[in-house]
Coordinates of C-alpha atoms and ligand atoms in Angstrom, one line a residue:
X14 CA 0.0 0.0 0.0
X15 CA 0.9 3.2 -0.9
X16 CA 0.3 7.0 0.9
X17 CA -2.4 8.6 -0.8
X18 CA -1.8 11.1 -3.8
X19 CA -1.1 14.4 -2.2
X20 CA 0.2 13.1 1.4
X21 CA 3.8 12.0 2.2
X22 CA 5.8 10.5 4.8
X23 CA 8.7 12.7 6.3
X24 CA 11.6 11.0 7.4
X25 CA 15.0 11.7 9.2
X26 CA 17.2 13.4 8.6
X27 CA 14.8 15.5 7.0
X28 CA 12.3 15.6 10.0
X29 CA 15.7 17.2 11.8
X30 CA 15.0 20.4 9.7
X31 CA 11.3 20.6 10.3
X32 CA 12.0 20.6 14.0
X33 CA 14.4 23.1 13.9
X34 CA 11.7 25.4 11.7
X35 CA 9.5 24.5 14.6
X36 CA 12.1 25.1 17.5
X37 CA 12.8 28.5 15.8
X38 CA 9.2 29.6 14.8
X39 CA 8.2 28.8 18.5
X40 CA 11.4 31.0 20.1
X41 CA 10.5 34.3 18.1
X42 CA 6.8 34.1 18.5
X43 CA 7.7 33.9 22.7
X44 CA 9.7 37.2 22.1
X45 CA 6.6 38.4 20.7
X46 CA 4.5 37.3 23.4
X47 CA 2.2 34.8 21.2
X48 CA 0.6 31.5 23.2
X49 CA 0.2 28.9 21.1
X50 CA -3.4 27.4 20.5
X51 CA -4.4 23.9 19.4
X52 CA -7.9 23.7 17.5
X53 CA -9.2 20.5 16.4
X54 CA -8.2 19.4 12.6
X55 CA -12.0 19.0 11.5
X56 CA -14.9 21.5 12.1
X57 CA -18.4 22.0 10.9
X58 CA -18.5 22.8 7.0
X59 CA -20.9 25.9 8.1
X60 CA -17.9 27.6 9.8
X61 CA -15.4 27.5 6.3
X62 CA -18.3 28.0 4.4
X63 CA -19.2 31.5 6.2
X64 CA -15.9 32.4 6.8
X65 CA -13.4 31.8 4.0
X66 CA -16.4 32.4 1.6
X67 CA -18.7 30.1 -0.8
X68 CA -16.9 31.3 -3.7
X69 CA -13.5 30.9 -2.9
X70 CA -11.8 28.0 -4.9
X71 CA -11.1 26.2 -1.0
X72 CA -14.3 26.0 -0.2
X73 CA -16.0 25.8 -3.7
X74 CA -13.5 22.7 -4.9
X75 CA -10.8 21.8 -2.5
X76 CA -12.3 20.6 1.0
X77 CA -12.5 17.2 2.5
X78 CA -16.3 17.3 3.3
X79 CA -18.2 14.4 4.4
X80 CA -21.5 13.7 6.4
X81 CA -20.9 12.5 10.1
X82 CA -23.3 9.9 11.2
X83 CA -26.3 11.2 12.8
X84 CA -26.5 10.0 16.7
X85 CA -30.2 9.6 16.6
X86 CA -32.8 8.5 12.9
X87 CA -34.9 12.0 13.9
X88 CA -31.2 13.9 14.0
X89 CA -29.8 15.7 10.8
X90 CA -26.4 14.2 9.7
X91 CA -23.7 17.0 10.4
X92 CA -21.3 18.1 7.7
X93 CA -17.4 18.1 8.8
X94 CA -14.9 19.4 6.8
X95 CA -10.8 18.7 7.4
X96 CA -9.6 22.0 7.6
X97 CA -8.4 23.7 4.9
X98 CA -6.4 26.7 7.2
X99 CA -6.7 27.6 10.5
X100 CA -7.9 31.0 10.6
X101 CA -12.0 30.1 10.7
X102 CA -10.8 27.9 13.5
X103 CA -8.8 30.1 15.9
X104 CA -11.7 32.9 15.3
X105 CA -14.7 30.1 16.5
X106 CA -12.4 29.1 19.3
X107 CA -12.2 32.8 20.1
X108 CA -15.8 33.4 20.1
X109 CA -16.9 30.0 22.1
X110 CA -14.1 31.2 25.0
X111 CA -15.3 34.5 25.1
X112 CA -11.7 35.6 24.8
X113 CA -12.5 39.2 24.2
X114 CA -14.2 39.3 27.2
X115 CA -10.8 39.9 28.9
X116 CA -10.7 43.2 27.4
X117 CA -6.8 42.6 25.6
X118 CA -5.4 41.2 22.6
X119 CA -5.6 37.9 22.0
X120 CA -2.0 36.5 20.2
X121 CA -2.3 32.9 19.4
X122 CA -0.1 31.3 17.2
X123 CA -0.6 27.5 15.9
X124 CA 1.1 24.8 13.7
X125 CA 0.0 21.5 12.1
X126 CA -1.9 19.9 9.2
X127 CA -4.1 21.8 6.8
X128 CA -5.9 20.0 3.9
X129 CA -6.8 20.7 0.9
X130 CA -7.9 19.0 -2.7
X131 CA -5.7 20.8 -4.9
X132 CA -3.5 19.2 -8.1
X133 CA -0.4 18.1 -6.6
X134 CA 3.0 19.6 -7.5
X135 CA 6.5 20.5 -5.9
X136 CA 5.2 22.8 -2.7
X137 CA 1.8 21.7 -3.0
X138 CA 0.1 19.1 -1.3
X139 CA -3.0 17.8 -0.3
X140 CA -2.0 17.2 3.6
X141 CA 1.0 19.9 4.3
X142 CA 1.4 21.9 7.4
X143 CA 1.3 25.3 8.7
X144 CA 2.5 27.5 11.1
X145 CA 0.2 31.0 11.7
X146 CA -0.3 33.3 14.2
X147 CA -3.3 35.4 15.1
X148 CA -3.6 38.8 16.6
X149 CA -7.3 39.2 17.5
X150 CA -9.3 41.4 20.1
X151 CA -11.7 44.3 20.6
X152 CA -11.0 47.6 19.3
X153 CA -10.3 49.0 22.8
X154 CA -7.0 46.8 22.8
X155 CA -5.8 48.5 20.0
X156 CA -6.8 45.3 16.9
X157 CA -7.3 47.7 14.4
X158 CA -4.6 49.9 14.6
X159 CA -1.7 50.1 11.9
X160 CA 1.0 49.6 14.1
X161 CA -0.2 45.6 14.5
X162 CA 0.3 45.1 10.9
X163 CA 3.4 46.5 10.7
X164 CA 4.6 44.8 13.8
X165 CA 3.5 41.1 12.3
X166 CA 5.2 42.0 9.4
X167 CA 8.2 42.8 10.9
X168 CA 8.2 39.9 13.3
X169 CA 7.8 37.6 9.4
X170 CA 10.9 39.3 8.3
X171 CA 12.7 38.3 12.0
X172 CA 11.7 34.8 11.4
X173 CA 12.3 34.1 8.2
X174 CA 16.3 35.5 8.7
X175 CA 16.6 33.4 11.8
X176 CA 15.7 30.2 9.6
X177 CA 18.3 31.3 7.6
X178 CA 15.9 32.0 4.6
X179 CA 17.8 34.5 2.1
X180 CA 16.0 36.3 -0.8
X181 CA 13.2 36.6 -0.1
X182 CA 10.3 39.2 -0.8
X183 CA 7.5 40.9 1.0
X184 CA 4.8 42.1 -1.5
X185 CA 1.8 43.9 0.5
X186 CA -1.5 45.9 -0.6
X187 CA -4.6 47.1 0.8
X188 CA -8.4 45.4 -0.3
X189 CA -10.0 48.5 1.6
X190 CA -12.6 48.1 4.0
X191 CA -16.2 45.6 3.1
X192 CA -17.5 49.6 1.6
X193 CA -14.3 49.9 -0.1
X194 CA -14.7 46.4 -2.1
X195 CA -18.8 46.9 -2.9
X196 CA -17.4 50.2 -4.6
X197 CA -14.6 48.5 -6.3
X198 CA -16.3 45.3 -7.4
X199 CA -19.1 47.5 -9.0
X200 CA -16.0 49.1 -10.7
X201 CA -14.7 46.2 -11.7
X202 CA -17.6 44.1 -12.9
X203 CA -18.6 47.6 -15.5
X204 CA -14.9 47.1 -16.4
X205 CA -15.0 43.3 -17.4
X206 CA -18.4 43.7 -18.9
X207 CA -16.9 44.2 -22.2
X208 CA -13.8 42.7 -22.3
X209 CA -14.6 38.7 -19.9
X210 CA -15.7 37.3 -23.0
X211 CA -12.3 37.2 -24.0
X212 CA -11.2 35.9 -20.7
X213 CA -10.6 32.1 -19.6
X214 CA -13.7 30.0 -18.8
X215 CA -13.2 30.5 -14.9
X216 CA -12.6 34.5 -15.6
X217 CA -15.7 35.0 -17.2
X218 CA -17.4 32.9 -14.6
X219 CA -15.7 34.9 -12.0
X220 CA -16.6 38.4 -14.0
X221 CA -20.3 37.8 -12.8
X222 CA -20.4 36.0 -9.4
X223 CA -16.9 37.4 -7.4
X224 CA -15.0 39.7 -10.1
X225 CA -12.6 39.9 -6.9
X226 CA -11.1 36.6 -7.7
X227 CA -10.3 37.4 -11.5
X228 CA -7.2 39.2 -10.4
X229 CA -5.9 36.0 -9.3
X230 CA -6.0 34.4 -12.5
X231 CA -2.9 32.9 -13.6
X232 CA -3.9 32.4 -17.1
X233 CA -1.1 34.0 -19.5
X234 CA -3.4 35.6 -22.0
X235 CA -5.4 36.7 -19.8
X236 CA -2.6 38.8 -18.4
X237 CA -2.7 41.8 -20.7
X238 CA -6.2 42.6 -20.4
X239 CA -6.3 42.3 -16.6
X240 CA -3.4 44.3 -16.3
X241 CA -5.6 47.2 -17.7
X242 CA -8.6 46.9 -15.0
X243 CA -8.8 49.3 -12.8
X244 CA -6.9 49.3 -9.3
X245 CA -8.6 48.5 -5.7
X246 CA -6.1 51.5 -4.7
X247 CA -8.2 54.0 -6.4
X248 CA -11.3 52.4 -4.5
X249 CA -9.9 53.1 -1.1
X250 CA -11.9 55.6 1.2
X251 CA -9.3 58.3 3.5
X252 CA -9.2 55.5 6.4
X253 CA -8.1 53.1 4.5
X254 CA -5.7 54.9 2.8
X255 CA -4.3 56.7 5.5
X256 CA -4.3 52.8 7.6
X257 CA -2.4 51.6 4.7
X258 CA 0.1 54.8 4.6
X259 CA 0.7 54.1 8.6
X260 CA 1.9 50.4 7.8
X261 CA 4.4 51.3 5.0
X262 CA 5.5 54.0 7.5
X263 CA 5.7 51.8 10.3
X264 CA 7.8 49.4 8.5
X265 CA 10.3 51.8 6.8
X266 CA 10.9 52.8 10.3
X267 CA 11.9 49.4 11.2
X268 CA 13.8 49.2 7.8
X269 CA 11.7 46.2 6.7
X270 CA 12.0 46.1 2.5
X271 CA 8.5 45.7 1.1
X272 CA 7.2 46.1 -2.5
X273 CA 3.5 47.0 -3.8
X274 CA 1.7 44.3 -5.7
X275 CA -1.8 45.8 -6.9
X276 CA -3.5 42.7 -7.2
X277 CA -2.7 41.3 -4.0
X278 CA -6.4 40.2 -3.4
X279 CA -5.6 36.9 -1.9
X280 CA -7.9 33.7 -2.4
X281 CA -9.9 34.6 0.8
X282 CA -13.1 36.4 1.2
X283 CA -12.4 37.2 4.8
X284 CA -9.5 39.8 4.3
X285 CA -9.6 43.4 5.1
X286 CA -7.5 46.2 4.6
X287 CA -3.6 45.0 4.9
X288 CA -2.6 41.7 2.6
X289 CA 0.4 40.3 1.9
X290 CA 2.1 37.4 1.3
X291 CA 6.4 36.6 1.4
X292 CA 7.4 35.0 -1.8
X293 CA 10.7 33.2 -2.6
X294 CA 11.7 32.6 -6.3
X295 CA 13.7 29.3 -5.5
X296 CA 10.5 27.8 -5.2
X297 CA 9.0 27.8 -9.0
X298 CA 5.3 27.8 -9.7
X299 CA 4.4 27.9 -5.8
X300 CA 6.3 30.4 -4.6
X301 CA 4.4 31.8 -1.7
X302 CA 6.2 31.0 1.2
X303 CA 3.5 32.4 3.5
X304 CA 0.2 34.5 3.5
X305 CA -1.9 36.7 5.4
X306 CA -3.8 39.8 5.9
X307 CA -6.3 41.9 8.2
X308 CA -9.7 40.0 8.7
X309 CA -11.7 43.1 10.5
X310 CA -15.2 41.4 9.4
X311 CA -14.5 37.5 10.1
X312 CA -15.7 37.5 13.8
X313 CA -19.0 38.6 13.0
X314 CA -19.3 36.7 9.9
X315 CA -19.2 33.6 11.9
X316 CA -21.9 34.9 14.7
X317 CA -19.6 36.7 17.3
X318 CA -18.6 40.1 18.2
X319 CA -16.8 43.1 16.8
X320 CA -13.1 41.5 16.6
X321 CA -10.5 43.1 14.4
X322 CA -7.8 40.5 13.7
X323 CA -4.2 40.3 11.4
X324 CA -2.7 37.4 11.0
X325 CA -0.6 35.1 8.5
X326 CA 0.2 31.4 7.7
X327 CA 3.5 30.0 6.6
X328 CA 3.6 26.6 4.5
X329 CA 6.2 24.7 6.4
X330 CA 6.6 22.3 3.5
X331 CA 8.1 25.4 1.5
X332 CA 10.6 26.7 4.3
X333 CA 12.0 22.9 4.2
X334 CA 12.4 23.1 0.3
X335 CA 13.6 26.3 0.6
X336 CA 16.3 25.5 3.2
X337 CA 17.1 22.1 2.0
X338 CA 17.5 23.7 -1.6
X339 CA 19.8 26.7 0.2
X340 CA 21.7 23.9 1.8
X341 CA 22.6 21.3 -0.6
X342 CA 21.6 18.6 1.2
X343 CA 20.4 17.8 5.5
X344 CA 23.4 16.4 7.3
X345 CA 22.6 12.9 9.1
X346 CA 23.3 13.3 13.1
X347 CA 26.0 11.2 14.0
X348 CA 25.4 9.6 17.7
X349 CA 28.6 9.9 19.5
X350 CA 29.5 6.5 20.4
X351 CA 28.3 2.7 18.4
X352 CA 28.5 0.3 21.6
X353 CA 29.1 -2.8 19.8
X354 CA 28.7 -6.1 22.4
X355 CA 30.9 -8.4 21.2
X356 CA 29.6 -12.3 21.7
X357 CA 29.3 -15.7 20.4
X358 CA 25.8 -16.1 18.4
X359 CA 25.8 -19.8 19.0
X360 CA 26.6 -19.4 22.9
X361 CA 23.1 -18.0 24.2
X362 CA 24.1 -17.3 27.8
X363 CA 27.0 -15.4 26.9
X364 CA 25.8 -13.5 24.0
X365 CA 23.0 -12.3 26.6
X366 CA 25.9 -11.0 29.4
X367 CA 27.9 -9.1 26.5
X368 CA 24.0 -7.9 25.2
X369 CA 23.0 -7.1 29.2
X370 CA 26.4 -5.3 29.8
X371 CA 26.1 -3.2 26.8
X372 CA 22.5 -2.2 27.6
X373 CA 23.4 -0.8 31.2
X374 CA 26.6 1.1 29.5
X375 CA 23.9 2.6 27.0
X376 CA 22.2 3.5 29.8
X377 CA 24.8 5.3 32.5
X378 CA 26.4 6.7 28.9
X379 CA 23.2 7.9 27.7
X380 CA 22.5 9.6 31.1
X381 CA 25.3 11.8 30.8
X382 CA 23.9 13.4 27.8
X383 CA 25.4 11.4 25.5
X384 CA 23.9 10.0 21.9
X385 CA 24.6 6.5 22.0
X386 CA 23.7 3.6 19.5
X387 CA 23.3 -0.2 20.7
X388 CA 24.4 -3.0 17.8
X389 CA 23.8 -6.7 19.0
X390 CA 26.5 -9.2 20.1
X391 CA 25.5 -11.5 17.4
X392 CA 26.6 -9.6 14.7
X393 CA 30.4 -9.6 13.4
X394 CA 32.9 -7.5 14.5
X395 CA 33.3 -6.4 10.7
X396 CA 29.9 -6.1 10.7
X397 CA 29.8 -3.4 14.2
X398 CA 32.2 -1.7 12.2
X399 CA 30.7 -1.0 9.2
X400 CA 27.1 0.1 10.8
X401 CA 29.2 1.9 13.8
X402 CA 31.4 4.3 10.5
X403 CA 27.5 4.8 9.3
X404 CA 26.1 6.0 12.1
X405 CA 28.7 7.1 14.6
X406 CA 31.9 9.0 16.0
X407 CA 33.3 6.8 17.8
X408 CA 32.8 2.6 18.2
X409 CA 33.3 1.4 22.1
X410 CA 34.1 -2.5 22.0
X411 CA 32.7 -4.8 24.6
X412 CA 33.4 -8.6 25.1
X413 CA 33.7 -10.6 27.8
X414 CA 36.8 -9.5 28.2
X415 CA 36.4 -6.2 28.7
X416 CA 33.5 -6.2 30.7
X417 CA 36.2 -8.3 33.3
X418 CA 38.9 -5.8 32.7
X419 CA 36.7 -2.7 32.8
X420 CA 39.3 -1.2 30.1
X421 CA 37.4 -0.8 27.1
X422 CA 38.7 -0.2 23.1
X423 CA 37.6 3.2 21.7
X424 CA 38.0 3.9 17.8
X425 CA 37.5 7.3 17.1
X426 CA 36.4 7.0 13.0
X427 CA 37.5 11.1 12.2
X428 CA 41.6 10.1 13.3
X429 CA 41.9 5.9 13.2
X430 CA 43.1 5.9 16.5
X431 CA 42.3 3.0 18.8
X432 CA 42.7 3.9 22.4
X433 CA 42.3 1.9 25.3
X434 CA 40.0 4.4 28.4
X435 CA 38.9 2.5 31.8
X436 CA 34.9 2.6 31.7
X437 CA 34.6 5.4 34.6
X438 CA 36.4 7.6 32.3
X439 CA 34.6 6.6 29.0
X440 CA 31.8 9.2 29.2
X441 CA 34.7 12.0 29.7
X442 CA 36.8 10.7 26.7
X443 CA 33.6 10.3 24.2
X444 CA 32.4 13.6 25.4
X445 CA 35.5 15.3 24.6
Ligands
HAM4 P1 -3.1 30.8 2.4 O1 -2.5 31.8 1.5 O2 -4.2 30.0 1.8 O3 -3.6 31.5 3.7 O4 -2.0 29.7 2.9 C1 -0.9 30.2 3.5 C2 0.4 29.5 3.0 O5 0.2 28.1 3.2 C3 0.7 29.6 1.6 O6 1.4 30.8 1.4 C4 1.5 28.4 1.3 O7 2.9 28.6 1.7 C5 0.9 27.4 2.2 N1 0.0 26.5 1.4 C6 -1.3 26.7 1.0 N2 -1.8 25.7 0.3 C7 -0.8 24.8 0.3 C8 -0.7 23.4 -0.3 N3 -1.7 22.9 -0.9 N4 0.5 22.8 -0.2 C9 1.6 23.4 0.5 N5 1.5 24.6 1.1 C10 0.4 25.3 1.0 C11 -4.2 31.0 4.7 O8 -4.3 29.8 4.9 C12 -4.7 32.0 5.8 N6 -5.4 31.2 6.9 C13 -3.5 32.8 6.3 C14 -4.0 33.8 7.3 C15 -3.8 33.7 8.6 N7 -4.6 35.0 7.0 C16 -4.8 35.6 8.2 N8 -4.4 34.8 9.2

């Protein structure tokens, strides 16, 4: 059997790299004062389908939807969805935990699965993971203000140099307030009018229902005609504008580099205001590294109160390919010592001292801090040596002999040298 299109096993030592994206991600978001939050990985279709919008392409053709089994033949079935990004999520969990209620800002940052039914392609998968954070509260606490943008931005660009990530860019833009984007979609939808029939199937589709989404549109042909629609910039009431002005001041302040990308929309209904992704061009066709925006509106799309939010998303999958690609190739971890028993495979009684004795000198070695690997004192002496070169410093030799003597052999691989050290001082020697 096979892992399903779309999903993949990670294994060592690649895994050691999405740890240390993990171990990272988690130390900068503690200097930012984040918590982290843990939502479930499946919630009811109703809260993606209100939140991240009907007409997205997530919710229209990518989710993992099924009908739960009613608990009762008068009960309707409910309709779970795996979710397809965490935003909706940490918003419910927001609302049902009245977390506004304490009157400050809610920072909440999460990582884990995400799912989604897209084509499959280098950086895109159907299970891959993200790591976001959320900065949500009531206006009192300051959501709205400019300076929370500008300070998630900023706190991106800190991440993404402590990974070690180099070249990459920060493209922002404003979608205006919900007034800002009824005014601009009526300018765009008299704009297309004339020209969508000469626009892709999904365009012209798009033209009518959410003419939003056309700017997305990938299709080269299309490219020259969208280029000429008008921009949401020219849409933008004064508090918009002068929000969006307070960002880009903000961050030239902190010397953050940024570029404008007019048709920035993202493929969410929920944003407001500030969006912006990080893009890195090692990455090919998916080259968003992360995502995010201002969501002033979501709360109360989804049945709760007044709570202004900014946030973003990160796809861990394409920090590994970006780092592993940067780095030629993840280094294996060597242990620091093989301990390789040395017995007699047809003499049962002694091949289980010589196994015994090397299990308890894992142990006090191990205990010191040290990374140890056990072989078996069945296998060959040739044989320890070979798997100890693999996987190893440093091979530690111990046969009945030894264990007697209490002076044990040490090969250190890097030199060749083969060294005699008494067993009280073999955690000293392998350390140093
Ligand atoms: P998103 O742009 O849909 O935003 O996803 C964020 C990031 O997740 C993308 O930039 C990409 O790196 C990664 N990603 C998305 N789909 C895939 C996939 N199929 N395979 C691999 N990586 C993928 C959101 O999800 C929003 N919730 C972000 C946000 C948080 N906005 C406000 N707060």
């Amino acid at each position: 059997m096979k892992a399903v299109r779309g999903t993949r096993d990670l294994l060592p030592p690649e895994t050691a790299l999405w740890n240390h994206i993990e171990a990272t991600a988690r130390a900068v978001f503690a200097r930012y004062n984040f918590g982290e939050i843990r939502t479930p990985v499946f919630e009811d279709t109703g809260l993606y389908a209100r939140g991240v919008g009907e007409e997205t392409d997530i919710v229209s053709k990518e989710m993992y939807t099924w009908e739960d089994r009613a608990r009762a033949q008068s009960e309707k079935a409910q309709s779970l969805t795996l979710r397809p990004e965490n935003t909706a999520g940490v918003v419910r969990a927001y609302i049902e935990h009245k977390l506004g209620e304490t009157g400050q800002l809610q920072k909440l940052y999460y990582m884990g699965p995400q799912f989604r039914r897209e084509r499959p392609q280098k950086g895109r998968y159907r299970q891959f993971s993200q790591i976001g954070a959320e900065v949500i509260g009531p206006v009192s606490a300051g959501s709205e203000s400019p300076l929370r943008d500008a300070e998630v931005l900023e706190m991106l660009a800190t991440l993404l140099d402590e990974l070690g990530i180099t070249g990459w860019t920060l493209e922002i833009n404003s979608v205006g307030s919900a007034a800002d984007r009824v005014r601009y979609n009526e300018a765009l939808r008299a704009a297309l009018a004339p020209v969508a029939p000469q626009l892709c199937e999904d365009c012209q589709r798009r033209a009518v229902t959410n003419p939003l989404r056309v700017l997305d549109c990938k299709v080269p042909a299309d490219q020259a005609i969208i280029e000429t629609l008008p921009r949401i910039a020219d849409s933008l009431d004064e508090d918009s504008l002068a929000h969006f002005a307070a960002v880009t001041t903000a961050l030239d302040a902190a010397q953050v580099p940024y570029t404008r990308n007019h048709r920035l929309v993202r493929g969410l209904d929920y944003y407001t205001r500030t969006t912006f992704e990080f893009t890195h061009n090692g990455l090919g066709a998916q080259n968003a590294l992360l995502g995010g925006g201002r969501y002033d509106g979501l709360s109360e799309a989804i049945g709760g109160p007044k709570a202004p939010g900014i946030g973003f998303a990160m796809g861990e999958d394409r920090l590994v390919l970006t780092l592993l690609a940067q780095e030629s190739a993840t280094k294996q971890v060597l242990a620091d010592a093989y301990i390789a028993p040395l017995g007699d495979a047809r003499d049962a009684a002694a091949l289980a001292r010589v196994n015994a004795a090397g299990l308890a000198l894992a142990r006090e070695l191990r205990h010191t801090g040290l990374y140890i690997e056990l072989g078996d004192g069945s296998f060959r002496l040739k044989k320890s040596f070979e798997t100890a070169d693999k996987t190893a410093r440093a091979i530690v030799i111990l046969g009945e002999d030894e264990i007697k003597s209490g002076i044990l052999t040490v090969k250190t691989f890097s030199t060749g040298v083969q060294t005699k050290v008494p067993r009280a001082e073999l955690a000293t020697f392998l350390a140093e």
